[in-house]
Structure formats: C-alpha cells, structure tokens
Amino acid sequence: MNDWQRILENEPAITPSPGFSKRVMRAIDAEVRAPAPIPFPWARMGLLLGLMSASVSVMLIMLPWPSVELGVPELSTAFASQANSLAWTSLCVCVVIGLARSSMRWLTA
Amino acid sequence: MSASEDRQAVQAVLAGDASAFEGIVERWQGPLVNLAYRFCRDRAQAEDLAQDAFVRIFRALKSYRGEAEFSTWLLAVATNVYRSQLRRMVPELASLEQQVALAETAAEPISEDDREELVRGAVKTLPAKYREAIVLFYFQDMDIAKASSALGVPSGTLKARLFRARAMLEARLRAMFGALSPEES
C-alpha cells in the first residue's frame, strides 16, 4: 500500500466539542416545535377549477353564439363553430374533476 | 455501536418521543463529525455540517424502511448533506500551489506531521466526485459496497472514480515531493 493511503486510513479521529450533542438536541427540539408547513390547497384549487369549467360550459351552452359579434366577422364565425366543442370539453373537465375528487374521498374513507 | 439500540431509538422517535433521538446523536456524533471533518478539514464547519445532518436525519426517519442497515442509511443521509453543502466549495488550487512551492523550496526535509497534512490537504483539492469517493472509502474501513450505497452510485462507478482519484492524487503528490512510497520515504 502506498504511503498516502496509509496516511488516509490512519487519520486520527477528532472528538466533537463537549456541548455538541446538546446543541444538536436543541436544534431537534426547535424542529419539533416548528409549525408544520402549510400544505398547498389542492382541494380548493380543484374546486375552483371545477367551478370555472362549469361556468364556462354553462356560458357556452346557454349563450346564442351566432348572434354574438366579436368585431371581426371571421373570428365570430370561427368561435361560433368551436363553441360547441369547447363547451363539451369544459363539461368533460368538470365531470372528470368531480369523479376524481369523489374517488379520492372514497379511497381515503 | 449497537444496531438494536438504534432500532429501538428509531421506533421511539417515530412513536413521538423526540428525546429518544439523543441516543442516536450520542452514538453517532463521533463518526458524523469526523466524516464531515474529512470533507471540509475545518473543525467548526464539521460540527455545523454534522448538526445539519442530524436534523436532516431526524426529518427523514419516517422514510427509513429498515431495508438497509441503520448505519448505512444514516451515513448516506449525512454524506448527501455534506456533498450538497460542500459542492459549492471551489477546490483549493491556490493552496495546493502554495503547498507545492513550500515543498520545493523547503531546505529541510518535511516532517512526518507536515507530510500527513499535505496528503490530506491534497485530497481536498480533488474535484468533488473524486474527493467524495476517496473520503468515504478511507473512512472507518468502509468497503466498496458501503461507500457506494452512501454515495448512491453503483459500485462499478465508485471503483472507476477511486481509480481516477488515486491517479490524480498520486500525480499531485509526486509533484509536491516525489512519490510517497515507503521505499522513498
């Protein structure tokens, strides 16, 4: 074995300072006493997203799109042709969120 | 170091008795401070690093599944703390150059203590991944399996890093005072 390897293997150990373990336990106590981090409100975000999707769906289904003028005639025509599929997409998103939430509740119950 | 005492302490902490962690601190403060010292070569910084490591270990106890030995898991967590904090450190190339100059201009033969200090200082100048491999492998008779699981790399990767690290270290030491083989010393 090379000399440097012997030097590295036989390095004398240092001793932690006398108050080290107490200091660590103080840090642990502070950790225990610290309030738990506030979790991100996923449930509320899901609800908000669901409500938004629902309102968009209702708006798209209820409003008579061909009569709405958006200023640019091409844009109005394009929007009117897509409004129906947009409404159904929003409704689907809404249903999916609702199903996901209810299945999560069912799983955690 | 008793594995069963560690297991009991872990169970007590997980059951809500945080004071049981003191047993783990008492048993492991020596190895964790020494391992940190080998990474940074500064006593005060080593204790700060070890304290951070203990706090991280306390937080992570919930994730300890008991699949690996507690000692291996604990050293892996501590090593991660040391690595992430010390990776920001730039290798001390300037200090190595000073050491080389000192060794070249020294009129008297270098003492054994100085030589040991130069060898340990040379490890600190290695790039992080090689320094980590060397520090862990030569710490408390760690074998390849333990060192690689502490570093979170396959054993083949660790062997390759050790090979490269040894070559770099020998080249640097040769530059300082010729080969440090026993025949020449």
Short mmCIF file of C-alpha atoms in Angstrom, two decimals:
data_model
loop_
_atom_site.label_atom_id
_atom_site.label_comp_id
_atom_site.label_asym_id
_atom_site.label_seq_id
_atom_site.Cartn_x
_atom_site.Cartn_y
_atom_site.Cartn_z
CA MET A 1 0.00 0.00 0.00
CA ASN A 2 1.23 3.50 -0.82
CA ASP A 3 2.24 5.77 1.99
CA TRP A 4 -0.54 8.25 1.25
CA GLN A 5 -3.14 5.51 1.55
CA ARG A 6 -1.78 4.57 4.95
CA ILE A 7 -1.96 8.24 5.97
CA LEU A 8 -5.60 8.50 4.89
CA GLU A 9 -6.62 5.25 6.54
CA ASN A 10 -4.96 6.02 9.83
CA GLU A 11 -6.07 9.60 10.23
CA PRO A 12 -6.59 10.28 13.94
CA ALA A 13 -10.21 10.91 14.88
CA ILE A 14 -11.31 14.26 16.27
CA THR A 15 -13.64 14.48 19.24
CA PRO A 16 -16.79 16.58 19.00
CA SER A 17 -16.82 19.54 21.38
CA PRO A 18 -18.45 18.84 24.78
CA GLY A 19 -21.71 20.69 24.11
CA PHE A 20 -22.21 19.29 20.64
CA SER A 21 -24.93 16.75 21.38
CA LYS A 22 -26.87 19.28 23.49
CA ARG A 23 -26.67 21.75 20.62
CA VAL A 24 -27.98 19.16 18.19
CA MET A 25 -30.86 18.28 20.53
CA ARG A 26 -31.75 21.97 20.83
CA ALA A 27 -31.94 22.10 17.03
CA ILE A 28 -34.10 18.95 17.07
CA ASP A 29 -36.41 20.48 19.70
CA ALA A 30 -36.77 23.59 17.56
CA GLU A 31 -37.57 21.32 14.62
CA VAL A 32 -40.26 19.53 16.65
CA ARG A 33 -41.79 22.78 17.91
CA ALA A 34 -41.78 24.43 14.48
CA PRO A 35 -45.29 24.52 13.00
CA ALA A 36 -45.91 22.08 10.19
CA PRO A 37 -45.63 23.67 6.75
CA ILE A 38 -48.97 24.79 5.31
CA PRO A 39 -49.88 22.34 2.55
CA PHE A 40 -50.82 23.66 -0.86
CA PRO A 41 -54.62 23.81 -1.08
CA TRP A 42 -55.05 21.24 -3.82
CA ALA A 43 -58.66 20.56 -2.81
CA ARG A 44 -59.64 24.21 -3.10
CA MET A 45 -57.74 24.54 -6.36
CA GLY A 46 -59.63 21.54 -7.75
CA LEU A 47 -62.94 23.02 -6.64
CA LEU A 48 -62.06 26.38 -8.19
CA LEU A 49 -61.05 24.73 -11.45
CA GLY A 50 -64.26 22.70 -11.45
CA LEU A 51 -66.39 25.79 -10.86
CA MET A 52 -64.59 27.64 -13.64
CA SER A 53 -65.08 24.75 -16.05
CA ALA A 54 -68.75 24.51 -15.09
CA SER A 55 -69.36 28.21 -15.62
CA VAL A 56 -67.58 28.16 -18.98
CA SER A 57 -69.67 25.16 -20.03
CA VAL A 58 -72.92 26.78 -18.97
CA MET A 59 -71.96 30.03 -20.65
CA LEU A 60 -71.02 28.33 -23.90
CA ILE A 61 -74.13 26.16 -23.99
CA MET A 62 -76.63 28.82 -22.95
CA LEU A 63 -75.41 31.79 -24.98
CA PRO A 64 -76.61 32.09 -28.60
CA TRP A 65 -73.13 32.27 -30.12
CA PRO A 66 -74.11 33.01 -33.73
CA SER A 67 -75.66 36.27 -32.54
CA VAL A 68 -72.57 37.38 -30.68
CA GLU A 69 -70.46 39.79 -32.68
CA LEU A 70 -66.76 39.80 -31.87
CA GLY A 71 -65.92 42.67 -34.18
CA VAL A 72 -64.03 40.60 -36.72
CA PRO A 73 -66.53 38.54 -38.76
CA GLU A 74 -64.01 35.66 -39.39
CA LEU A 75 -63.31 35.42 -35.68
CA SER A 76 -67.00 35.32 -34.84
CA THR A 77 -67.60 32.51 -37.32
CA ALA A 78 -64.61 30.54 -36.09
CA PHE A 79 -65.61 30.98 -32.46
CA ALA A 80 -69.21 30.01 -33.15
CA SER A 81 -68.10 26.82 -34.90
CA GLN A 82 -65.79 25.89 -31.98
CA ALA A 83 -68.08 26.98 -29.15
CA ASN A 84 -69.99 23.73 -29.02
CA SER A 85 -66.90 21.52 -28.78
CA LEU A 86 -65.37 23.93 -26.23
CA ALA A 87 -68.50 23.64 -24.13
CA TRP A 88 -68.39 19.87 -24.18
CA THR A 89 -64.66 19.88 -23.38
CA SER A 90 -65.26 22.12 -20.36
CA LEU A 91 -68.11 19.92 -19.23
CA CYS A 92 -65.91 16.85 -19.54
CA VAL A 93 -63.15 18.53 -17.49
CA CYS A 94 -65.77 19.36 -14.88
CA VAL A 95 -67.06 15.77 -14.74
CA VAL A 96 -63.51 14.36 -14.57
CA ILE A 97 -62.59 16.64 -11.66
CA GLY A 98 -65.79 15.71 -9.87
CA LEU A 99 -65.18 11.99 -10.38
CA ALA A 100 -61.53 12.28 -9.30
CA ARG A 101 -62.49 14.09 -6.10
CA SER A 102 -65.22 11.65 -5.23
CA SER A 103 -62.97 8.64 -5.89
CA MET A 104 -60.23 10.19 -3.72
CA ARG A 105 -62.76 10.57 -0.92
CA TRP A 106 -63.87 7.01 -1.42
CA LEU A 107 -60.25 5.80 -1.26
CA THR A 108 -59.38 7.74 1.88
CA ALA A 109 -62.64 6.87 3.67
CA MET B 1 -22.26 0.99 18.14
CA SER B 2 -25.34 -1.13 18.81
CA ALA B 3 -27.74 -1.70 15.93
CA SER B 4 -30.52 -2.82 18.27
CA GLU B 5 -30.20 0.36 20.35
CA ASP B 6 -30.50 2.37 17.15
CA ARG B 7 -33.57 0.40 16.09
CA GLN B 8 -35.24 0.98 19.46
CA ALA B 9 -34.42 4.68 19.35
CA VAL B 10 -35.82 4.99 15.83
CA GLN B 11 -39.06 3.28 16.90
CA ALA B 12 -39.35 5.54 19.95
CA VAL B 13 -38.81 8.68 17.84
CA LEU B 14 -41.37 7.51 15.29
CA ALA B 15 -43.79 6.88 18.14
CA GLY B 16 -43.46 10.55 19.09
CA ASP B 17 -40.64 10.56 21.65
CA ALA B 18 -38.21 13.05 20.09
CA SER B 19 -35.91 12.86 23.13
CA ALA B 20 -35.03 9.27 22.13
CA PHE B 21 -33.09 10.81 19.26
CA GLU B 22 -30.45 11.87 21.79
CA GLY B 23 -29.25 8.27 21.95
CA ILE B 24 -28.66 8.29 18.20
CA VAL B 25 -26.82 11.63 18.49
CA GLU B 26 -24.64 10.32 21.32
CA ARG B 27 -23.73 7.16 19.43
CA TRP B 28 -23.16 8.78 16.05
CA GLN B 29 -21.77 12.22 16.81
CA GLY B 30 -18.18 10.98 16.58
CA PRO B 31 -18.45 9.32 13.15
CA LEU B 32 -20.58 12.11 11.66
CA VAL B 33 -18.31 14.92 12.87
CA ASN B 34 -15.23 13.01 11.71
CA LEU B 35 -16.72 12.30 8.30
CA ALA B 36 -17.64 15.97 7.91
CA TYR B 37 -14.13 16.96 9.03
CA ARG B 38 -12.63 14.78 6.33
CA PHE B 39 -14.71 16.57 3.77
CA CYS B 40 -14.02 20.13 4.89
CA ARG B 41 -10.93 19.92 7.17
CA ASP B 42 -12.33 22.57 9.46
CA ARG B 43 -13.45 21.60 12.94
CA ALA B 44 -16.12 24.26 13.44
CA GLN B 45 -17.54 23.75 9.97
CA ALA B 46 -17.52 19.98 10.53
CA GLU B 47 -19.67 20.37 13.64
CA ASP B 48 -22.09 22.67 11.80
CA LEU B 49 -22.35 20.18 8.96
CA ALA B 50 -22.87 17.28 11.35
CA GLN B 51 -25.61 19.22 13.16
CA ASP B 52 -27.38 19.85 9.84
CA ALA B 53 -27.00 16.17 9.04
CA PHE B 54 -28.61 15.14 12.36
CA VAL B 55 -31.57 17.47 11.74
CA ARG B 56 -31.97 16.04 8.24
CA ILE B 57 -31.75 12.51 9.63
CA PHE B 58 -34.43 13.33 12.22
CA ARG B 59 -36.73 14.66 9.49
CA ALA B 60 -36.05 11.68 7.24
CA LEU B 61 -36.57 9.00 9.90
CA LYS B 62 -40.14 8.46 8.66
CA SER B 63 -38.75 7.33 5.33
CA TYR B 64 -36.34 4.80 6.89
CA ARG B 65 -37.84 1.44 5.97
CA GLY B 66 -35.25 -0.73 7.68
CA GLU B 67 -34.23 -2.36 4.41
CA ALA B 68 -30.63 -1.18 4.75
CA GLU B 69 -28.63 -1.19 7.98
CA PHE B 70 -29.35 1.94 10.01
CA SER B 71 -25.65 2.85 9.95
CA THR B 72 -25.55 2.69 6.14
CA TRP B 73 -28.72 4.74 5.80
CA LEU B 74 -27.54 7.32 8.34
CA LEU B 75 -24.16 7.73 6.64
CA ALA B 76 -25.88 8.06 3.26
CA VAL B 77 -28.10 10.88 4.52
CA ALA B 78 -25.16 12.61 6.18
CA THR B 79 -23.00 12.21 3.08
CA ASN B 80 -25.73 13.80 0.97
CA VAL B 81 -25.85 16.78 3.33
CA TYR B 82 -22.08 17.21 3.25
CA ARG B 83 -21.89 16.78 -0.51
CA SER B 84 -24.63 19.26 -1.30
CA GLN B 85 -23.15 21.87 1.02
CA LEU B 86 -19.53 21.38 0.05
CA ARG B 87 -20.05 21.05 -3.70
CA ARG B 88 -20.28 24.81 -3.71
CA MET B 89 -16.70 24.96 -2.44
CA VAL B 90 -14.10 25.63 -5.12
CA PRO B 91 -11.18 23.17 -4.90
CA GLU B 92 -8.31 24.88 -3.18
CA LEU B 93 -5.95 25.00 -6.13
CA ALA B 94 -4.22 28.13 -4.87
CA SER B 95 -3.47 26.49 -1.59
CA LEU B 96 -2.13 23.41 -3.39
CA GLU B 97 0.19 25.57 -5.45
CA GLN B 98 1.41 27.22 -2.27
CA GLN B 99 2.00 23.81 -0.76
CA VAL B 100 3.96 22.68 -3.81
CA ALA B 101 6.07 25.82 -3.69
CA LEU B 102 6.65 25.28 0.00
CA ALA B 103 7.69 21.69 -0.55
CA GLU B 104 10.05 22.64 -3.39
CA THR B 105 11.73 25.42 -1.51
CA ALA B 106 11.98 23.69 1.82
CA ALA B 107 15.62 23.46 2.80
CA GLU B 108 14.98 20.83 5.44
CA PRO B 109 13.21 17.52 4.89
CA ILE B 110 9.49 17.72 5.57
CA SER B 111 8.42 16.33 8.91
CA GLU B 112 6.02 13.38 9.13
CA ASP B 113 3.25 15.62 10.52
CA ASP B 114 3.66 18.12 7.69
CA ARG B 115 3.69 15.36 5.15
CA GLU B 116 0.46 13.88 6.51
CA GLU B 117 -1.11 17.32 6.46
CA LEU B 118 -0.03 17.83 2.85
CA VAL B 119 -1.53 14.47 1.81
CA ARG B 120 -4.86 15.29 3.48
CA GLY B 121 -4.78 18.77 2.01
CA ALA B 122 -4.19 17.30 -1.45
CA VAL B 123 -7.41 15.25 -1.15
CA LYS B 124 -9.30 18.47 -0.58
CA THR B 125 -8.05 19.83 -3.89
CA LEU B 126 -9.58 16.98 -5.91
CA PRO B 127 -12.77 17.63 -7.90
CA ALA B 128 -15.87 16.92 -5.78
CA LYS B 129 -16.83 13.48 -7.10
CA TYR B 130 -13.30 12.12 -6.69
CA ARG B 131 -12.84 13.77 -3.30
CA GLU B 132 -16.08 12.18 -2.08
CA ALA B 133 -15.02 8.74 -3.29
CA ILE B 134 -11.63 8.96 -1.56
CA VAL B 135 -13.01 10.41 1.68
CA LEU B 136 -15.69 7.75 2.05
CA PHE B 137 -13.57 4.80 1.00
CA TYR B 138 -10.83 5.60 3.51
CA PHE B 139 -13.27 6.46 6.31
CA GLN B 140 -13.63 3.87 9.07
CA ASP B 141 -12.70 0.88 6.92
CA MET B 142 -15.64 1.33 4.59
CA ASP B 143 -15.80 -1.20 1.81
CA ILE B 144 -16.89 -0.56 -1.76
CA ALA B 145 -20.47 -1.71 -1.09
CA LYS B 146 -20.99 0.60 1.89
CA ALA B 147 -19.26 3.57 0.30
CA SER B 148 -21.21 3.21 -2.94
CA SER B 149 -24.55 2.98 -1.15
CA ALA B 150 -23.63 6.03 0.95
CA LEU B 151 -22.85 7.92 -2.25
CA GLY B 152 -25.86 6.50 -4.07
CA VAL B 153 -23.81 5.26 -7.04
CA PRO B 154 -23.26 1.73 -8.40
CA SER B 155 -20.14 0.00 -7.07
CA GLY B 156 -18.63 -0.03 -10.57
CA THR B 157 -18.91 3.75 -10.76
CA LEU B 158 -17.28 4.11 -7.37
CA LYS B 159 -14.42 1.82 -8.38
CA ALA B 160 -13.84 3.89 -11.51
CA ARG B 161 -13.89 7.12 -9.50
CA LEU B 162 -11.49 5.66 -6.95
CA PHE B 163 -9.12 4.57 -9.69
CA ARG B 164 -9.15 8.03 -11.25
CA ALA B 165 -8.93 9.76 -7.86
CA ARG B 166 -5.90 7.70 -6.83
CA ALA B 167 -4.16 8.50 -10.11
CA MET B 168 -4.85 12.22 -9.70
CA LEU B 169 -3.77 12.20 -6.09
CA GLU B 170 -0.54 10.37 -6.84
CA ALA B 171 0.25 12.81 -9.64
CA ARG B 172 -0.31 15.75 -7.32
CA LEU B 173 1.69 14.23 -4.51
CA ARG B 174 4.52 13.37 -6.89
CA ALA B 175 4.52 17.00 -7.97
CA MET B 176 4.83 18.00 -4.32
CA PHE B 177 7.56 15.74 -3.05
CA GLY B 178 8.09 12.84 -5.37
CA ALA B 179 6.39 9.51 -4.93
CA LEU B 180 5.36 8.90 -1.35
CA SER B 181 6.10 5.25 -1.49
CA PRO B 182 7.62 3.68 1.61
CA GLU B 183 10.84 2.88 -0.26
CA GLU B 184 11.48 6.56 -0.84
CA SER B 185 10.21 7.89 2.45
#
